[in-house]
Amino acid sequence: MSTSQSSESLENLWDEKHAATLDEPGRLLYRSNLLGSDKRITNFGGGNTSAKVLALDPLTGEETQVLWVKGSGGDVGTMKLDGFATLYMDKLNTLPALYRGDQFEDEMVGYLPHCTYNLNPRASSIDTPLHAYVPHRHVDHMHPDAIIAIAAAADGQALTQEIFGEDIGWLPWRRPGYELGLWLAAFCKENPKARGVILGSHGLFTWADTAEQCYAITLEIINQASAWLNKKTKGHNAFGGGKHPALSTEQRQRVAEQLLPEIRGLISQEQHKVGHFDDSEAVLEFVCSEQMPSLAELGTSCPDHFLRTKIWPVIVEYNPSEDNLEQTVASLPALLEGYREKYAQYYERCKHADSPAMRDPNAVVYLVPGVGMFTFAKDKTTARVSAEFYTNAINVMRESSAVSTYCGLPEQEAFDIEYWLLEEAKLQRMPKAKSLAGRVALVTGGAGGIGSATASRLLSEGACVVLADIDEALLQKTHKRLTESHGSDVVRQVVMDVTDEAQVIAALATTAREFGGVDILISNAGIASSAPVEDTTLELWNKNMDILSTGYFLVSRETFKVLRRQAVGGAIVFIASKNALAASPGASAYCTAKAAEVHLARCLALEGASGGIRVNVVNPDAVLEGSKIWSGDWLQERADAYGKDAKELQAHYLERSLLKRAVLPEDIAEATYFLVCDASAKSTGNIINVDAGNVQSFTR
Ligand SMILES: NC(=O)c1ccc[n+]([C@@H]2O[C@H](COP(=O)([O-])OP(=O)(O)OC[C@H]3O[C@@H](n4cnc5c(N)ncnc54)[C@H](O)[C@@H]3O)[C@@H](O)[C@H]2O)c1
Ligand SMILES: [Zn+2]
């Protein structure tokens, strides 16, 4: 059976009452957001919409026609009005006279800013001419899987004719740009009755006189294509049927946790990459199928798809029936090197005299029979979106190969898009990567005061963070807060007791599964206890030792294992304490366990150095704000120890410090960030005291 993503037809969600309250640009935005909110209509960031609207010219005060068209960047589903570029139609209509032919179409992009209406700073996209010259007021350009399945079929033109008759026309593949805009204009002139056109290997154009009609036609055409495909593929064995069994969820996760860090290490030599694991139904069906290897080799079709997923995926040599994991791991270095060589050959074969230099030759997509798909990119969102795009490509290949012969885009065309000078210019305009982009951090005690402040600091520098804590309720609260401030792609939570070996191992496995591996460990989970030695029970002593020394050992050991497998270095920071260096009255268990942490850090610094694994210590003191420790008995006990009132304690600590300043969680986070980022690349085995100055803890 073909498992089409959803055979239900698209529902018309247009609310005329709401639409009536909007002006013309507002209705365009409304339509765009409706269209983009359903991934069956268009992929993330793909497609664009436009309306030709009458507006007043700010110079002459006269009415003039303005093209509102989705600008460069963003996504139609979530865009706002500022995502549209606005251009004078009368100026756009002067451009054909300047056009020197398709060899020179890229130079037309330079004229678009001259056509800007009302000083709108939004840059025009490359698709602007595709909308400008269609002689209809409203135009939608979408990338629906169901349409691309037809657009990527060997006999796509005949299928289009069969499904849509005169209603929808066909234009062969042509890279988006000025020439294609003129083709569309000519098509409309020659086919005045057509309501749209399918672009070979690309997507759909539809048009109408009102926003509502345009929206309705787009849905209708996609529904028509889906219904036709469903009918044709009913009872059909997708991808030639299954070849491998799909493993159980637990088994798939186990394999993913093992393979992800191995692959990540092999492709992160130049730049750290974040991984994403997808074992959804559509992906599993594909990776387990008979035809997967041959279809994957053909490459993707829609330009959006391969810009995000590279021309081909890697097929990992794993056999789920034999579970040959060790052999698979051993095969990876040669497999990935082979891909890089193949990619370099493709670059050499296709490059032009003025092509930009070859970009990262590593694959983005890794298909694992029986298990699923891994994607890797410079950040988590890009990795996740790449998986979404390859899933679009899978949907296209399934339907297309069921009704015809699926065709990828010809190699040279793919290259010309990938290394298009305009695409390169777009990449050059991207903001510089943040200092921890591509890095993955595990923060123990991540729900608490110092842990969450540190997590937030690392997130703001582009890292992905897994918060691990024993306190489930607080963990959820912190996770929610950090998700709200940094986005749901980059934060995960795992309930974990640092003294429980199995839970620590599981937390590292989760980190690998969620982000592909680990680079940074902030070992911070802790407690504080206070008692004169004669009242220190063995239980209290052991508790301190268990959480502070043994816990730090366990998370470090498991992190070391992953870091060694990746072999691209790493950074560990122990949040110890002033008390690790300075004896304190009535807290021998805590002080001794903290001292053990410092020495453990030094031992690990020694062992890790050859692998580029740095281990350093931050010693806080008296960080009362946000700390759970300071909201428990410890506060009263410390006050008693110094003969102070609990309320006076903060003032006491401040007075005691050399700098006479309060120490905040953010201060600890800052020192910790320094020790994990590349600015401290040459420091290991070090201690930074963040205690507002205390002569007792001066290191020597
Ligand atoms: N706040 C200070 O003044 C101060 C001073 C010196 C050292 N420190 C150290 O800083 C670290 C963080 O302390 P904080 O002030 O943020 O306190 P906090 O209590 O706010 O955070 C500590 C977190 O560790 C978690 N935790 C406790 N036991 C755990 C276990 N077995 N497994 C997993 N998680 C566990 C707690 O649930 C809590 O969320 C601790 O190691 C502490 O000893 C703090
Ligand atoms: Zn397109």
CSV table of C-alpha atoms in Angstrom, one decimal, residues 35-427:
chain,number,residue,atom,x,y,z
A,35,LEU,CA,-1.2,28.5,2.6
A,36,GLY,CA,2.1,28.2,4.4
A,37,SER,CA,0.5,26.7,7.5
A,38,ASP,CA,0.0,23.3,5.8
A,39,LYS,CA,3.1,21.5,4.7
A,40,ARG,CA,1.2,19.6,2.1
A,41,ILE,CA,0.8,23.0,0.3
A,42,THR,CA,4.3,24.1,0.5
A,43,ASN,CA,7.6,23.2,2.3
A,44,PHE,CA,9.1,25.4,5.0
A,45,GLY,CA,10.5,28.6,3.4
A,46,GLY,CA,9.4,27.5,0.0
A,47,GLY,CA,7.0,29.2,-2.4
A,48,ASN,CA,5.8,32.8,-2.6
A,49,THR,CA,2.7,34.8,-3.1
A,50,SER,CA,1.9,38.2,-4.6
A,51,ALA,CA,-0.8,40.8,-5.3
A,52,LYS,CA,-0.8,43.8,-7.6
A,53,VAL,CA,-2.4,46.6,-5.5
A,54,LEU,CA,-3.3,50.2,-6.3
A,55,ALA,CA,-1.6,52.6,-4.0
A,56,LEU,CA,-0.6,56.3,-3.8
A,57,ASP,CA,2.7,57.3,-5.2
A,58,PRO,CA,4.4,59.3,-2.3
A,59,LEU,CA,6.0,61.7,-4.8
A,60,THR,CA,3.1,62.5,-7.1
A,61,GLY,CA,0.1,61.7,-4.9
A,62,GLU,CA,-1.3,59.7,-7.8
A,63,GLU,CA,-2.5,56.2,-7.9
A,64,THR,CA,-0.1,53.7,-9.1
A,65,GLN,CA,0.0,49.9,-9.3
A,66,VAL,CA,2.4,48.2,-6.8
A,67,LEU,CA,3.5,44.6,-6.7
A,68,TRP,CA,3.4,43.1,-3.2
A,69,VAL,CA,5.5,39.9,-3.4
A,70,LYS,CA,7.0,37.8,-0.7
A,71,GLY,CA,10.6,39.1,-0.4
A,72,SER,CA,13.9,37.2,0.2
A,73,GLY,CA,14.0,34.9,3.3
A,74,GLY,CA,11.3,33.9,5.7
A,75,ASP,CA,8.4,31.5,5.3
A,76,VAL,CA,4.9,32.2,3.9
A,77,GLY,CA,3.3,30.4,6.8
A,78,THR,CA,4.7,32.7,9.5
A,79,MET,CA,5.6,35.9,7.6
A,80,LYS,CA,4.3,39.3,8.5
A,81,LEU,CA,3.6,42.2,6.3
A,82,ASP,CA,7.2,43.3,6.5
A,83,GLY,CA,8.1,40.1,4.7
A,84,PHE,CA,6.8,41.5,1.4
A,85,ALA,CA,8.9,43.5,-1.0
A,86,THR,CA,6.9,46.3,-2.8
A,87,LEU,CA,7.8,47.4,-6.3
A,88,TYR,CA,6.3,49.8,-8.8
A,89,MET,CA,4.7,47.9,-11.6
A,90,ASP,CA,5.3,50.6,-14.2
A,91,LYS,CA,9.0,50.5,-13.4
A,92,LEU,CA,9.0,46.6,-13.6
A,93,ASN,CA,7.4,47.0,-17.0
A,94,THR,CA,10.3,49.0,-18.3
A,95,LEU,CA,12.8,46.2,-17.5
A,96,PRO,CA,12.0,44.0,-20.6
A,97,ALA,CA,13.5,46.7,-22.7
A,98,LEU,CA,16.8,46.4,-20.8
A,99,TYR,CA,17.0,42.6,-21.0
A,100,ARG,CA,19.9,41.3,-23.0
A,101,GLY,CA,18.8,37.7,-23.1
A,102,ASP,CA,19.0,34.6,-20.9
A,103,GLN,CA,22.8,34.6,-20.7
A,104,PHE,CA,22.5,37.8,-18.8
A,105,GLU,CA,19.4,37.2,-16.7
A,106,ASP,CA,21.3,37.5,-13.4
A,107,GLU,CA,22.1,41.1,-14.1
A,108,MET,CA,18.3,41.9,-14.0
A,109,VAL,CA,18.4,41.3,-10.3
A,110,GLY,CA,20.4,44.5,-9.9
A,111,TYR,CA,17.5,46.5,-11.4
A,112,LEU,CA,15.0,45.3,-8.8
A,113,PRO,CA,16.1,47.7,-6.0
A,114,HIS,CA,15.5,50.5,-8.5
A,115,CYS,CA,11.8,49.6,-8.7
A,116,THR,CA,11.3,49.7,-4.9
A,117,TYR,CA,8.1,51.4,-3.8
A,118,ASN,CA,8.0,53.5,-0.7
A,119,LEU,CA,11.6,52.8,0.4
A,120,ASN,CA,10.7,49.3,1.6
A,121,PRO,CA,13.9,47.8,2.9
A,122,ARG,CA,12.8,44.2,2.3
A,123,ALA,CA,15.0,42.7,-0.5
A,124,SER,CA,13.2,41.3,-3.5
A,125,SER,CA,13.6,37.6,-4.1
A,126,ILE,CA,14.8,35.9,-7.2
A,127,ASP,CA,11.2,34.9,-7.9
A,128,THR,CA,9.9,38.5,-8.3
A,129,PRO,CA,9.8,38.4,-12.1
A,130,LEU,CA,7.8,35.2,-11.9
A,131,HIS,CA,5.0,37.2,-10.3
A,132,ALA,CA,5.5,40.6,-11.9
A,133,TYR,CA,4.8,39.5,-15.5
A,134,VAL,CA,1.8,37.2,-14.9
A,135,PRO,CA,-1.0,39.4,-16.0
A,136,HIS,CA,-3.3,38.6,-13.1
A,137,ARG,CA,-3.7,40.5,-9.8
A,138,HIS,CA,-3.1,37.6,-7.5
A,139,VAL,CA,-0.5,34.9,-8.0
A,140,ASP,CA,0.5,31.9,-5.8
A,141,HIS,CA,3.7,29.9,-6.3
A,142,MET,CA,3.7,26.7,-4.1
A,143,HIS,CA,5.8,23.6,-3.8
A,144,PRO,CA,3.2,20.9,-3.0
A,145,ASP,CA,4.6,17.3,-2.8
A,146,ALA,CA,1.6,16.1,-4.9
A,147,ILE,CA,2.3,18.6,-7.7
A,148,ILE,CA,6.1,18.0,-7.6
A,149,ALA,CA,5.5,14.3,-7.9
A,150,ILE,CA,3.9,15.0,-11.3
A,151,ALA,CA,6.5,17.7,-12.1
A,152,ALA,CA,9.3,15.3,-11.5
A,153,ALA,CA,7.8,12.4,-13.5
A,154,ALA,CA,9.5,11.5,-16.8
A,155,ASP,CA,6.1,12.2,-18.6
A,156,GLY,CA,5.1,15.0,-16.4
A,157,GLN,CA,3.7,17.1,-19.3
A,158,ALA,CA,1.4,14.3,-20.5
A,159,LEU,CA,0.2,13.6,-16.9
A,160,THR,CA,-0.5,17.3,-16.4
A,161,GLN,CA,-2.6,17.2,-19.5
A,162,GLU,CA,-4.4,14.0,-18.4
A,163,ILE,CA,-5.2,15.3,-14.9
A,164,PHE,CA,-6.0,19.0,-15.6
A,165,GLY,CA,-6.8,19.3,-19.3
A,166,GLU,CA,-6.7,22.9,-20.5
A,167,ASP,CA,-7.0,24.2,-16.9
A,168,ILE,CA,-3.3,23.9,-16.0
A,169,GLY,CA,-0.4,24.2,-18.4
A,170,TRP,CA,3.1,22.9,-18.4
A,171,LEU,CA,6.5,24.7,-18.7
A,172,PRO,CA,9.7,22.6,-18.8
A,173,TRP,CA,12.4,23.0,-16.1
A,174,ARG,CA,14.0,26.4,-16.1
A,175,ARG,CA,16.0,27.9,-13.2
A,176,PRO,CA,13.9,30.6,-11.5
A,177,GLY,CA,14.9,34.0,-12.7
A,178,TYR,CA,14.1,36.7,-15.3
A,179,GLU,CA,13.8,34.4,-18.3
A,180,LEU,CA,11.3,32.2,-16.5
A,181,GLY,CA,9.3,35.3,-15.7
A,182,LEU,CA,9.0,36.1,-19.4
A,183,TRP,CA,8.1,32.4,-20.1
A,184,LEU,CA,5.2,32.7,-17.7
A,185,ALA,CA,4.1,36.0,-19.3
A,186,ALA,CA,4.1,34.4,-22.7
A,187,PHE,CA,2.3,31.3,-21.4
A,188,CYS,CA,-0.5,33.5,-20.0
A,189,LYS,CA,-0.8,35.4,-23.2
A,190,GLU,CA,-1.1,32.2,-25.3
A,191,ASN,CA,-3.4,30.4,-22.8
A,192,PRO,CA,-5.8,33.0,-21.5
A,193,LYS,CA,-8.1,30.4,-20.1
A,194,ALA,CA,-5.5,28.6,-18.0
A,195,ARG,CA,-5.7,29.0,-14.2
A,196,GLY,CA,-2.2,28.0,-13.6
A,197,VAL,CA,0.9,26.1,-14.8
A,198,ILE,CA,3.1,23.3,-13.5
A,199,LEU,CA,6.8,24.1,-13.7
A,200,GLY,CA,8.8,20.9,-14.6
A,201,SER,CA,10.9,19.6,-11.7
A,202,HIS,CA,9.8,22.5,-9.6
A,203,GLY,CA,6.2,23.4,-8.5
A,204,LEU,CA,3.0,25.1,-9.1
A,205,PHE,CA,1.8,28.6,-10.3
A,206,THR,CA,-1.8,29.6,-10.0
A,207,TRP,CA,-3.5,33.0,-10.4
A,208,ALA,CA,-6.9,34.8,-10.1
A,209,ASP,CA,-8.4,38.2,-9.7
A,210,THR,CA,-9.1,38.1,-6.0
A,211,ALA,CA,-7.1,36.8,-3.0
A,212,GLU,CA,-9.9,34.4,-2.1
A,213,GLN,CA,-10.2,32.9,-5.6
A,214,CYS,CA,-6.5,32.5,-5.8
A,215,TYR,CA,-6.4,30.6,-2.5
A,216,ALA,CA,-9.3,28.4,-3.6
A,217,ILE,CA,-7.7,27.6,-6.9
A,218,THR,CA,-4.4,26.7,-5.3
A,219,LEU,CA,-6.2,24.2,-3.0
A,220,GLU,CA,-8.4,22.8,-5.7
A,221,ILE,CA,-5.5,22.1,-8.0
A,222,ILE,CA,-3.5,20.4,-5.3
A,223,ASN,CA,-6.5,18.4,-4.2
A,224,GLN,CA,-7.1,17.3,-7.8
A,225,ALA,CA,-3.5,16.1,-8.1
A,226,SER,CA,-3.7,14.2,-4.7
A,227,ALA,CA,-6.9,12.6,-5.6
A,228,TRP,CA,-5.6,11.4,-9.0
A,229,LEU,CA,-2.4,10.1,-7.4
A,230,ASN,CA,-4.3,8.3,-4.6
A,231,LYS,CA,-6.5,6.6,-7.2
A,232,LYS,CA,-3.5,5.6,-9.3
A,233,THR,CA,-1.4,4.3,-6.4
A,234,LYS,CA,-4.1,2.4,-4.6
A,235,GLY,CA,-2.9,-1.1,-3.8
A,236,HIS,CA,0.5,-0.2,-5.1
A,237,ASN,CA,3.7,-1.3,-3.4
A,238,ALA,CA,5.5,1.9,-2.5
A,239,PHE,CA,9.1,1.9,-3.5
A,240,GLY,CA,8.9,-1.6,-4.9
A,241,GLY,CA,8.0,-3.0,-1.4
A,242,GLY,CA,10.1,-3.6,1.7
A,243,LYS,CA,13.6,-5.1,1.7
A,244,HIS,CA,14.5,-4.6,5.3
A,245,PRO,CA,12.4,-4.9,8.5
A,246,ALA,CA,11.9,-1.7,10.5
A,247,LEU,CA,13.4,-2.2,13.9
A,248,SER,CA,11.4,-1.4,17.1
A,249,THR,CA,11.4,2.1,18.4
A,250,GLU,CA,13.8,1.2,21.2
A,251,GLN,CA,16.2,-0.6,18.8
A,252,ARG,CA,16.1,2.3,16.3
A,253,GLN,CA,17.0,4.7,19.1
A,254,ARG,CA,19.8,2.5,20.3
A,255,VAL,CA,21.3,2.4,16.8
A,256,ALA,CA,20.9,6.1,16.4
A,257,GLU,CA,22.5,6.9,19.7
A,258,GLN,CA,25.6,4.8,18.6
A,259,LEU,CA,25.9,6.1,15.1
A,260,LEU,CA,25.1,9.8,15.4
A,261,PRO,CA,28.3,10.7,17.4
A,262,GLU,CA,30.4,8.6,15.1
A,263,ILE,CA,29.2,10.4,12.0
A,264,ARG,CA,29.2,13.8,13.7
A,265,GLY,CA,32.9,13.4,14.6
A,266,LEU,CA,33.8,12.5,11.0
A,267,ILE,CA,32.0,15.5,9.5
A,268,SER,CA,32.8,18.1,12.2
A,269,GLN,CA,36.5,18.5,11.6
A,270,GLU,CA,36.1,22.0,10.0
A,271,GLN,CA,32.9,23.1,11.6
A,272,HIS,CA,30.8,21.6,14.4
A,273,LYS,CA,27.5,20.2,13.2
A,274,VAL,CA,24.3,19.4,15.0
A,275,GLY,CA,22.4,16.2,14.3
A,276,HIS,CA,18.7,15.4,13.9
A,277,PHE,CA,17.1,11.9,14.0
A,278,ASP,CA,13.9,11.2,12.1
A,279,ASP,CA,12.2,7.8,12.1
A,280,SER,CA,8.8,8.9,11.0
A,281,GLU,CA,6.6,6.5,9.1
A,282,ALA,CA,7.3,7.9,5.6
A,283,VAL,CA,11.1,7.9,6.3
A,284,LEU,CA,11.1,4.3,7.6
A,285,GLU,CA,9.1,3.0,4.7
A,286,PHE,CA,11.7,4.6,2.3
A,287,VAL,CA,14.8,3.5,4.1
A,288,CYS,CA,13.5,-0.1,4.4
A,289,SER,CA,12.5,-0.3,0.8
A,290,GLU,CA,13.8,-2.2,-2.3
A,291,GLN,CA,14.1,1.0,-4.4
A,292,MET,CA,15.7,3.3,-1.8
A,293,PRO,CA,19.3,2.9,-3.1
A,294,SER,CA,18.4,3.5,-6.7
A,295,LEU,CA,16.0,6.4,-6.0
A,296,ALA,CA,18.4,8.1,-3.5
A,297,GLU,CA,21.1,8.0,-6.2
A,298,LEU,CA,18.9,10.0,-8.6
A,299,GLY,CA,19.0,13.0,-6.3
A,300,THR,CA,16.1,15.3,-5.3
A,301,SER,CA,14.0,17.3,-7.7
A,302,CYS,CA,12.6,20.6,-6.5
A,303,PRO,CA,15.5,23.1,-6.2
A,304,ASP,CA,14.4,23.9,-2.7
A,305,HIS,CA,14.8,20.2,-1.8
A,306,PHE,CA,18.4,19.8,-2.8
A,307,LEU,CA,19.6,23.2,-1.7
A,308,ARG,CA,18.7,22.0,1.8
A,309,THR,CA,19.7,18.3,1.4
A,310,LYS,CA,22.7,18.3,-1.0
A,311,ILE,CA,22.5,16.5,-4.3
A,312,TRP,CA,22.6,13.0,-2.8
A,313,PRO,CA,22.3,11.4,0.6
A,314,VAL,CA,24.7,8.9,2.2
A,315,ILE,CA,23.3,5.4,2.6
A,316,VAL,CA,24.8,4.0,5.8
A,317,GLU,CA,25.8,0.3,5.5
A,318,TYR,CA,23.7,-1.1,8.3
A,319,ASN,CA,21.8,-4.3,8.0
A,320,PRO,CA,18.9,-4.4,10.5
A,321,SER,CA,18.5,-8.1,10.1
A,322,GLU,CA,22.1,-8.8,11.2
A,323,ASP,CA,22.4,-5.7,13.5
A,324,ASN,CA,26.0,-5.4,12.3
A,325,LEU,CA,26.6,-2.2,14.3
A,326,GLU,CA,30.3,-2.6,14.9
A,327,GLN,CA,30.9,-3.3,11.2
A,328,THR,CA,28.8,-0.3,10.3
A,329,VAL,CA,30.8,2.0,12.6
A,330,ALA,CA,34.1,0.6,11.1
A,331,SER,CA,32.8,1.3,7.6
A,332,LEU,CA,31.9,5.0,8.2
A,333,PRO,CA,35.3,6.7,7.7
A,334,ALA,CA,35.7,5.3,4.2
A,335,LEU,CA,32.0,5.8,3.4
A,336,LEU,CA,32.1,9.4,4.3
A,337,GLU,CA,35.4,10.1,2.7
A,338,GLY,CA,34.0,8.4,-0.5
A,339,TYR,CA,31.1,10.9,-0.4
A,340,ARG,CA,33.4,13.9,0.0
A,341,GLU,CA,35.4,12.7,-3.0
A,342,LYS,CA,32.3,12.1,-5.1
A,343,TYR,CA,31.0,15.6,-4.2
A,344,ALA,CA,34.4,17.1,-5.1
A,345,GLN,CA,34.2,15.3,-8.5
A,346,TYR,CA,30.7,16.7,-9.0
A,347,TYR,CA,32.0,20.2,-8.2
A,348,GLU,CA,34.9,19.8,-10.7
A,349,ARG,CA,32.7,18.3,-13.4
A,350,CYS,CA,30.1,21.1,-13.2
A,351,LYS,CA,32.0,24.2,-12.1
A,352,HIS,CA,32.2,27.4,-14.3
A,353,ALA,CA,35.1,29.8,-14.5
A,354,ASP,CA,33.4,32.2,-12.1
A,355,SER,CA,31.9,29.6,-9.7
A,356,PRO,CA,32.3,30.2,-6.0
A,357,ALA,CA,34.8,27.9,-4.2
A,358,MET,CA,33.6,24.4,-3.2
A,359,ARG,CA,31.6,24.5,0.0
A,360,ASP,CA,31.6,21.8,2.7
A,361,PRO,CA,31.7,18.5,0.8
A,362,ASN,CA,30.1,16.5,3.6
A,363,ALA,CA,26.6,15.0,3.2
A,364,VAL,CA,23.6,16.5,5.0
A,365,VAL,CA,21.3,13.4,4.8
A,366,TYR,CA,22.2,9.9,6.1
A,367,LEU,CA,19.8,7.1,5.4
A,368,VAL,CA,20.0,4.0,7.7
A,369,PRO,CA,18.0,0.9,6.6
A,370,GLY,CA,15.6,-0.3,9.3
A,371,VAL,CA,16.4,2.8,11.5
A,372,GLY,CA,15.6,6.1,9.9
A,373,MET,CA,17.4,9.2,8.7
A,374,PHE,CA,20.0,11.5,10.3
A,375,THR,CA,20.5,15.0,9.1
A,376,PHE,CA,23.4,17.3,10.1
A,377,ALA,CA,23.8,21.0,9.8
A,378,LYS,CA,25.4,24.0,11.4
A,379,ASP,CA,22.5,24.4,13.8
A,380,LYS,CA,19.5,22.4,15.0
A,381,THR,CA,16.8,24.2,13.1
A,382,THR,CA,18.7,23.8,9.8
A,383,ALA,CA,19.2,20.1,10.5
A,384,ARG,CA,15.5,19.7,11.4
A,385,VAL,CA,14.3,21.6,8.3
A,386,SER,CA,16.7,19.6,6.1
A,387,ALA,CA,14.9,16.4,7.4
A,388,GLU,CA,11.6,18.0,6.6
A,389,PHE,CA,12.8,18.7,3.1
A,390,TYR,CA,14.1,15.2,2.5
A,391,THR,CA,10.8,13.9,3.7
A,392,ASN,CA,9.2,16.1,1.0
A,393,ALA,CA,11.6,14.6,-1.5
A,394,ILE,CA,10.6,11.1,-0.3
A,395,ASN,CA,6.9,11.9,-0.8
A,396,VAL,CA,7.7,13.1,-4.3
A,397,MET,CA,9.8,10.0,-5.1
A,398,ARG,CA,7.1,7.6,-3.8
A,399,GLU,CA,4.2,9.1,-5.8
A,400,SER,CA,6.2,9.9,-8.9
A,401,SER,CA,7.8,6.5,-9.2
A,402,ALA,CA,4.4,4.8,-8.6
A,403,VAL,CA,2.8,6.5,-11.5
A,404,SER,CA,5.8,7.1,-13.8
A,405,THR,CA,9.5,7.2,-13.8
A,406,TYR,CA,10.9,9.6,-11.2
A,407,CYS,CA,13.6,12.0,-12.5
A,408,GLY,CA,16.0,14.0,-10.4
A,409,LEU,CA,17.1,17.4,-11.7
A,410,PRO,CA,20.0,17.0,-14.2
A,411,GLU,CA,23.3,17.3,-12.4
A,412,GLN,CA,24.5,20.5,-14.1
A,413,GLU,CA,21.2,22.2,-13.3
A,414,ALA,CA,21.5,21.2,-9.7
A,415,PHE,CA,25.0,22.5,-9.6
A,416,ASP,CA,24.0,25.8,-11.3
A,417,ILE,CA,21.5,26.4,-8.6
A,418,GLU,CA,23.7,25.3,-5.7
A,419,TYR,CA,26.6,27.4,-6.9
A,420,TRP,CA,24.6,30.2,-8.4
A,421,LEU,CA,26.3,33.5,-7.8
A,422,LEU,CA,23.1,35.0,-6.4
A,423,GLU,CA,22.8,32.1,-4.0
A,424,GLU,CA,26.4,32.7,-2.9
A,425,ALA,CA,25.7,36.4,-2.4
A,426,LYS,CA,22.8,35.4,-0.1
A,427,LEU,CA,25.1,33.1,1.9
